[in-house]
XYZ file of C-alpha atoms in Angstrom:
488
model
C -49.716 -39.343 -6.705
C -49.530 -37.246 -9.837
C -47.924 -33.831 -9.581
C -49.928 -30.605 -9.812
C -48.253 -29.898 -13.161
C -49.498 -33.183 -14.562
C -52.997 -32.544 -13.193
C -53.172 -29.186 -14.935
C -52.614 -30.897 -18.268
C -55.385 -33.384 -17.624
C -57.934 -30.967 -16.207
C -60.764 -29.271 -18.005
C -60.584 -25.717 -19.317
C -60.701 -23.279 -16.395
C -63.514 -21.255 -17.934
C -66.351 -22.130 -20.301
C -65.428 -19.314 -22.706
C -63.325 -16.175 -22.732
C -66.385 -14.021 -22.032
C -67.197 -15.952 -18.839
C -63.534 -15.689 -17.857
C -63.687 -11.904 -18.233
C -66.943 -11.739 -16.265
C -65.872 -13.923 -13.347
C -62.392 -12.405 -12.910
C -63.618 -8.805 -12.731
C -62.445 -6.875 -9.697
C -64.574 -5.004 -7.172
C -66.966 -7.840 -6.424
C -68.433 -7.945 -9.947
C -67.325 -11.551 -10.375
C -69.050 -12.637 -7.157
C -72.147 -10.714 -8.186
C -72.239 -12.690 -11.460
C -71.989 -15.980 -9.534
C -74.820 -14.868 -7.254
C -76.974 -14.052 -10.268
C -76.145 -17.440 -11.806
C -77.327 -19.315 -8.694
C -80.472 -17.194 -8.263
C -81.443 -17.771 -11.905
C -80.728 -21.493 -11.568
C -82.954 -21.733 -8.482
C -85.712 -19.629 -10.066
C -85.949 -22.031 -13.005
C -86.000 -25.174 -10.839
C -89.299 -27.102 -11.173
C -91.292 -27.413 -7.945
C -92.812 -30.819 -8.710
C -91.637 -33.645 -10.890
C -93.357 -33.687 -14.262
C -95.501 -30.626 -13.476
C -95.747 -27.423 -15.441
C -94.456 -24.617 -13.229
C -94.078 -20.945 -13.967
C -91.177 -18.787 -12.818
C -91.176 -15.143 -13.813
C -93.606 -15.937 -16.606
C -91.766 -18.940 -18.052
C -92.746 -22.601 -17.809
C -89.722 -24.627 -16.767
C -90.869 -27.990 -18.120
C -93.106 -29.295 -20.838
C -92.363 -26.438 -23.261
C -91.614 -27.336 -26.848
C -89.579 -24.174 -27.435
C -86.980 -23.002 -24.894
C -87.083 -19.672 -23.091
C -84.029 -17.768 -21.874
C -83.706 -15.897 -18.575
C -81.211 -13.037 -18.550
C -78.617 -13.214 -15.764
C -78.318 -9.446 -15.883
C -81.943 -8.429 -15.271
C -83.928 -11.706 -14.800
C -86.150 -10.955 -17.800
C -87.338 -13.916 -19.876
C -87.030 -14.015 -23.666
C -87.505 -16.269 -26.653
C -84.668 -16.985 -29.070
C -85.233 -13.937 -31.292
C -86.117 -11.570 -28.443
C -82.971 -12.628 -26.602
C -80.808 -11.354 -29.446
C -82.631 -8.031 -29.508
C -82.296 -7.638 -25.739
C -78.577 -8.417 -25.861
C -77.983 -5.806 -28.556
C -79.941 -3.208 -26.583
C -78.556 -3.811 -23.073
C -75.244 -5.598 -23.616
C -76.389 -8.490 -21.388
C -74.669 -11.492 -22.874
C -75.456 -14.404 -20.525
C -78.767 -16.305 -20.357
C -80.014 -19.525 -18.807
C -82.169 -21.875 -20.871
C -85.468 -22.717 -19.155
C -85.627 -26.500 -19.597
C -82.124 -27.817 -18.916
C -80.840 -24.641 -17.169
C -77.731 -24.574 -19.310
C -75.800 -21.328 -19.788
C -75.949 -19.538 -23.134
C -73.346 -16.950 -24.177
C -74.859 -14.540 -26.683
C -71.443 -13.357 -27.860
C -70.368 -16.940 -28.635
C -73.836 -17.722 -29.964
C -73.790 -21.113 -28.245
C -74.285 -22.961 -24.973
C -71.161 -23.012 -22.810
C -70.047 -25.244 -19.952
C -67.968 -23.857 -17.101
C -66.708 -26.352 -14.518
C -66.566 -23.722 -11.760
C -70.151 -22.646 -12.255
C -71.246 -26.274 -12.410
C -69.723 -26.852 -8.964
C -71.648 -23.851 -7.708
C -74.984 -25.282 -8.788
C -74.171 -28.742 -7.414
C -73.162 -27.437 -3.978
C -75.642 -26.999 -1.138
C -77.453 -23.630 -1.128
C -75.947 -22.668 2.210
C -72.347 -23.187 1.123
C -72.590 -22.228 -2.552
C -71.517 -18.599 -2.446
C -69.077 -19.141 0.397
C -67.393 -21.957 -1.543
C -67.255 -19.852 -4.689
C -65.515 -16.980 -2.899
C -63.041 -19.096 -0.951
C -61.747 -21.699 -3.391
C -60.783 -21.921 -7.049
C -60.128 -25.183 -8.860
C -56.343 -24.853 -8.718
C -56.669 -24.792 -4.893
C -58.802 -27.910 -4.736
C -58.364 -30.562 -2.076
C -55.964 -33.472 -2.389
C -58.879 -35.820 -3.012
C -60.106 -33.767 -5.955
C -56.607 -33.636 -7.433
C -56.308 -37.391 -7.091
C -59.642 -38.004 -8.817
C -58.746 -35.682 -11.648
C -55.348 -37.177 -12.255
C -56.617 -40.753 -12.260
C -59.971 -40.401 -14.017
C -60.442 -41.539 -17.602
C -62.165 -39.095 -19.880
C -64.696 -40.452 -22.338
C -66.612 -39.004 -25.234
C -69.900 -37.209 -24.582
C -72.120 -40.202 -25.244
C -74.127 -42.512 -23.045
C -72.860 -46.044 -22.665
C -75.904 -48.281 -22.433
C -79.582 -48.138 -23.275
C -82.737 -46.543 -21.879
C -86.387 -47.341 -22.287
C -89.252 -44.949 -23.023
C -92.243 -44.551 -20.737
C -95.646 -45.235 -22.261
C -97.631 -42.004 -21.927
C -100.934 -43.682 -22.767
C -101.175 -45.826 -25.927
C -97.874 -44.325 -27.170
C -96.046 -47.590 -27.862
C -96.279 -46.775 -31.597
C -94.196 -43.647 -30.981
C -91.761 -45.402 -28.644
C -90.769 -48.124 -31.130
C -90.119 -45.648 -33.951
C -88.172 -43.290 -31.699
C -86.046 -46.166 -30.341
C -85.285 -47.153 -33.923
C -84.067 -43.632 -34.685
C -82.139 -43.340 -31.414
C -80.135 -46.473 -32.256
C -79.317 -45.501 -35.811
C -75.630 -44.458 -36.176
C -76.366 -42.122 -39.097
C -78.956 -40.171 -37.109
C -76.773 -40.125 -33.996
C -73.995 -38.503 -36.006
C -76.438 -35.876 -37.251
C -78.293 -34.998 -34.042
C -75.272 -35.209 -31.736
C -73.144 -33.237 -34.196
C -74.029 -30.004 -35.933
C -77.465 -31.160 -37.063
C -80.735 -29.542 -36.056
C -79.889 -26.635 -33.752
C -82.902 -26.116 -31.490
C -81.592 -22.836 -30.054
C -81.517 -21.349 -33.550
C -84.872 -22.740 -34.727
C -87.824 -20.368 -34.721
C -90.475 -22.766 -36.081
C -93.409 -23.235 -33.661
C -93.905 -26.766 -32.284
C -90.996 -28.023 -34.370
C -90.838 -31.822 -34.549
C -87.142 -31.602 -35.436
C -86.474 -29.777 -32.151
C -88.425 -32.399 -30.211
C -86.466 -35.260 -31.821
C -83.177 -33.438 -31.194
C -84.154 -33.104 -27.539
C -84.882 -36.842 -27.349
C -81.413 -37.617 -28.749
C -79.829 -35.283 -26.186
C -81.799 -36.830 -23.298
C -81.025 -40.374 -24.400
C -77.291 -39.846 -24.915
C -76.221 -37.237 -22.387
C -77.924 -38.387 -19.206
C -76.150 -40.631 -16.725
C -79.464 -42.081 -15.585
C -80.276 -45.665 -16.485
C -84.044 -45.544 -16.045
C -86.462 -44.749 -18.832
C -87.511 -41.287 -19.900
C -90.584 -39.773 -21.519
C -90.585 -38.222 -24.979
C -93.300 -35.772 -23.916
C -92.305 -32.912 -26.202
C -92.216 -35.175 -29.255
C -95.696 -36.447 -28.406
C -97.045 -32.894 -28.011
C -95.378 -31.733 -31.212
C -96.848 -34.705 -33.088
C -100.314 -33.969 -31.747
C -100.119 -30.332 -32.761
C -98.790 -31.172 -36.214
C -101.423 -33.836 -36.966
C -104.990 -33.799 -35.585
C -105.342 -37.508 -36.417
C -102.551 -38.307 -33.947
C -103.948 -36.151 -31.130
C -105.352 -38.112 -28.228
C -104.683 -41.494 -26.685
C -105.984 -43.765 -29.439
C -103.849 -46.596 -30.766
C -101.921 -45.482 -33.876
C -100.117 -47.404 -36.599
C -96.335 -47.394 -36.181
C -95.780 -47.480 -39.942
C -97.947 -44.392 -40.487
C -96.188 -42.616 -37.626
C -92.810 -43.386 -39.194
C -93.971 -41.820 -42.454
C -95.295 -38.787 -40.566
C -92.077 -38.363 -38.586
C -89.800 -38.596 -41.620
C -91.924 -36.019 -43.444
C -91.795 -33.602 -40.500
C -88.046 -34.050 -40.068
C -87.615 -33.270 -43.759
C -89.808 -30.159 -43.373
C -87.834 -28.980 -40.330
C -84.604 -28.629 -42.326
C -83.594 -25.210 -43.641
C -83.506 -25.089 -47.425
C -85.546 -28.253 -47.944
C -87.573 -28.704 -51.103
C -91.198 -29.788 -50.659
C -91.316 -30.948 -54.292
C -89.610 -34.338 -54.040
C -89.689 -34.771 -57.802
C -87.181 -31.939 -58.162
C -84.839 -33.481 -55.617
C -83.768 -32.081 -52.270
C -80.243 -31.618 -50.879
C -81.258 -31.842 -47.212
C -79.872 -34.498 -44.876
C -83.194 -36.239 -44.208
C -84.114 -36.514 -47.872
C -80.789 -38.163 -48.641
C -81.104 -40.447 -45.609
C -84.721 -41.625 -45.780
C -85.967 -41.066 -49.316
C -85.389 -43.330 -52.282
C -87.011 -43.403 -55.701
C -89.355 -45.986 -57.199
C -89.814 -46.477 -60.949
C -93.039 -47.807 -62.442
C -92.882 -49.140 -66.002
C -96.030 -50.009 -67.961
C -95.521 -51.858 -71.277
C -98.327 -52.120 -73.803
C -98.879 -55.761 -74.771
C -99.934 -54.735 -78.278
C -97.339 -52.205 -79.510
C -94.612 -52.484 -76.867
C -94.819 -48.802 -75.915
C -93.283 -48.208 -72.453
C -94.524 -45.527 -70.050
C -92.262 -44.780 -67.090
C -92.995 -42.758 -63.972
C -90.774 -42.149 -60.954
C -92.004 -41.383 -57.454
C -90.267 -40.783 -54.116
C -90.420 -43.617 -51.613
C -89.819 -43.537 -47.882
C -90.400 -47.281 -47.409
C -91.394 -50.470 -49.227
C -94.808 -52.013 -48.398
C -94.534 -55.728 -49.170
C -97.559 -57.978 -49.616
C -97.565 -61.174 -47.535
C -101.312 -61.743 -47.624
C -102.192 -63.512 -50.851
C -101.545 -67.251 -50.608
C -101.566 -67.512 -54.405
C -98.258 -65.697 -54.370
C -96.606 -68.203 -52.052
C -94.328 -69.475 -54.807
C -93.143 -65.943 -55.583
C -92.549 -65.435 -51.871
C -90.232 -68.427 -51.740
C -92.700 -71.090 -50.599
C -92.989 -74.553 -52.095
C -96.136 -75.641 -50.335
C -99.102 -74.435 -48.304
C -97.129 -74.588 -45.041
C -93.953 -72.925 -46.306
C -92.819 -69.833 -44.393
C -92.793 -66.678 -46.531
C -89.446 -64.922 -46.867
C -88.419 -61.295 -47.196
C -86.547 -61.992 -50.424
C -89.647 -63.701 -51.776
C -91.770 -60.675 -50.877
C -89.303 -58.410 -52.688
C -89.371 -60.669 -55.740
C -93.168 -60.529 -55.735
C -93.053 -56.726 -55.350
C -90.768 -56.293 -58.364
C -92.308 -59.023 -60.561
C -94.286 -58.068 -63.696
C -98.035 -57.712 -63.151
C -100.658 -58.105 -65.896
C -103.136 -55.243 -66.336
C -106.493 -55.914 -67.942
C -107.832 -53.789 -70.761
C -109.604 -50.736 -69.420
C -106.987 -50.095 -66.752
C -104.364 -48.703 -69.127
C -104.785 -46.415 -72.149
C -101.784 -46.625 -74.478
C -100.553 -43.406 -76.090
C -98.807 -45.469 -78.780
C -102.149 -46.973 -79.770
C -103.927 -43.650 -80.065
C -105.049 -43.565 -76.432
C -107.114 -46.735 -76.717
C -107.501 -49.179 -73.833
C -105.040 -52.041 -74.062
C -103.792 -54.915 -71.998
C -100.408 -54.131 -70.477
C -97.693 -55.325 -68.113
C -96.679 -53.256 -65.087
C -93.433 -53.606 -63.154
C -92.015 -51.763 -60.140
C -88.277 -51.382 -59.611
C -86.156 -49.350 -57.191
C -84.469 -46.485 -59.004
C -82.648 -45.095 -55.972
C -82.016 -46.674 -52.576
C -81.975 -44.635 -49.335
C -79.338 -44.949 -46.621
C -81.993 -46.123 -44.147
C -84.398 -48.597 -45.742
C -87.717 -49.320 -44.034
C -89.744 -52.328 -45.199
C -93.311 -52.887 -44.046
C -94.597 -56.456 -44.060
C -98.270 -55.818 -44.771
C -100.079 -57.878 -42.155
C -103.392 -56.039 -42.439
C -105.993 -56.720 -45.118
C -109.084 -54.531 -45.390
C -112.123 -55.474 -47.494
C -115.692 -54.198 -47.620
C -116.806 -56.882 -45.192
C -113.894 -57.508 -42.847
C -110.474 -56.383 -41.684
C -107.979 -59.086 -40.844
C -104.441 -59.380 -39.553
C -102.063 -62.059 -40.807
C -100.251 -63.716 -37.909
C -97.088 -65.725 -38.320
C -93.427 -65.326 -39.050
C -91.865 -64.088 -42.264
C -88.218 -65.102 -42.561
C -85.852 -62.142 -42.853
C -82.045 -62.049 -42.885
C -79.494 -60.061 -40.896
C -78.075 -58.774 -44.203
C -79.616 -58.390 -47.636
C -78.364 -57.396 -51.080
C -80.911 -55.088 -52.729
C -79.277 -55.090 -56.188
C -81.698 -57.680 -57.723
C -84.648 -55.364 -57.020
C -83.212 -52.229 -58.622
C -83.505 -50.875 -62.167
C -80.009 -52.246 -62.890
C -80.107 -55.778 -61.454
C -77.373 -57.100 -63.751
C -74.807 -54.368 -63.228
C -71.173 -55.448 -63.306
C -70.156 -52.890 -60.704
C -69.348 -53.466 -57.046
C -72.352 -55.398 -55.763
C -71.311 -54.832 -52.142
C -72.549 -51.258 -52.540
C -76.114 -52.589 -52.292
C -75.695 -54.586 -49.070
C -77.868 -53.597 -46.089
C -77.635 -54.741 -42.462
C -80.609 -55.154 -40.138
C -80.760 -52.461 -37.444
C -84.280 -52.779 -35.959
C -87.356 -54.996 -36.100
C -90.740 -53.704 -34.903
C -93.315 -56.272 -33.751
C -97.067 -55.820 -33.290
C -98.908 -58.171 -30.952
C -102.656 -58.359 -30.579
C -105.635 -57.372 -32.700
C -105.983 -54.553 -35.209
C -107.566 -52.098 -32.765
C -106.167 -53.385 -29.478
C -102.530 -54.334 -29.932
C -99.125 -53.425 -28.583
C -95.789 -52.597 -30.223
C -92.276 -53.469 -29.122
C -88.962 -53.315 -30.978
C -85.621 -55.116 -31.229
C -82.673 -52.758 -31.824
C -79.033 -53.472 -32.501
C -76.764 -51.945 -29.847
C -73.177 -52.459 -30.957
C -72.813 -56.211 -31.387
C -75.800 -57.001 -29.164
C -79.575 -57.016 -29.618
C -81.862 -55.275 -27.138
C -85.616 -55.680 -26.716
C -87.423 -52.421 -25.924
C -90.927 -52.910 -24.536
C -91.686 -49.307 -23.568
C -89.522 -48.692 -20.450
C -88.623 -52.393 -20.060
C -85.213 -53.143 -21.563
C -83.912 -56.683 -22.044
C -80.837 -58.138 -23.749
C -81.845 -60.921 -26.151
C -80.044 -63.431 -28.405
C -79.883 -62.921 -32.154
C -82.050 -66.012 -32.676
C -84.971 -64.369 -30.876
C -84.810 -61.384 -33.215
C -84.796 -63.553 -36.334
C -87.759 -65.595 -35.093
C -89.910 -62.547 -34.344
C -93.188 -61.857 -36.188
C -91.857 -58.582 -37.562
C -94.128 -55.839 -38.879
C -91.478 -53.245 -39.765
C -87.853 -53.976 -40.685
C -85.168 -51.288 -40.763
C -81.946 -51.888 -42.686
C -78.882 -49.653 -42.927
C -76.635 -49.362 -45.956
C -73.417 -51.074 -44.919
C -71.041 -48.653 -46.633
C -72.133 -45.049 -47.083
C -68.898 -44.240 -48.896
C -69.805 -46.745 -51.597
C -73.487 -45.821 -51.809
C -74.954 -46.360 -55.297
C -76.029 -43.241 -57.172
C -78.797 -44.370 -59.492
């Protein structure tokens, strides 16, 4: 059995912050009064029914996109900005957040965790206050000392995976969110000092809803699935075309979500052409260069546009050779699609007016190349073809690798620099099954060295071979080395 001295070194901090320590250790019963207020506020914010919207003192405890804060001093409820004003006016410094019922210290300007108060809320209502007044942690039982001295501490991150409940034709949202949740770059951002929901004042902020999903996914000890309700509501309110329970395109939702995450960042620049220093722009956005060369005079016109993904054509059978095929039955490949995407394309006269030829219509050659690569590269394999008469979906597998070097498809394909700086590793593969208007999405995500299939709330471990044989619609690749990222 470890000694009490050893246990004290292993134990948690006795108080969540110095301000809580001052409050709880006050003499004359003030400390017990604070504990009583803490429990009453905790119970007042408890939802009455699972998944229902309930109101306590004018605040909904669940289903709210923006948090509310109940004052432990007077039980009044405030928003983020009003809370600060109330604290300055009354000196009340402690508040409980309405959704997760976590304690917020206004003086610290952050949420705080106090192990003593947490034991109060986890105890039975009948024994809560009695336990708080009779026993402090240093006087804990022998069993508690034994557990503390022999327990292994781990980082604040969930070990394992969780599915997402389908809220009614929301599989398109689930597959994109799972892709983000399993991305190490985004985990570092949202679980670090990324988007701070308690400081955000934007109404129906998508960034806040995504941050909440990351917190739910990583901090809960539950293994069952959870619902990204606030992200769904925020998406509906931000885009009327998404509102309702119709089937949506996962690729379009990814574009929408990236745009809203970019917009949710302080100091972002809406004009992508001028560049933006925000995290999401650097992570998701690349740059595509279009070069048009006049066949007559050789004049070259270049334009550069931001790109959030690459849409690769796999429809036209005439391009099968460019896609890597050698016959009618050959399986198209991702590298072949990229070669086709970046290959020169002939433009007929009337499509291009050459400034070098006095603005007259001329035949020309157009070529697309990647000027700048993002850290997270999304590639859409265009399986849908729409014409005036019919809309069709191309079924069948397109071969894609676990790793790919993107250097040959950039504006400097023959660079003599470190070519490993352009290597990307597969992180997720989204699959669409069914028809255009009545299909279903599921996604394969890399979890450490394993691959996991997420079919809404159903989670299954799968072999690597199953991933590579999937009829992928969206492929997500991560730059292998951020430190060596190319700066085109």
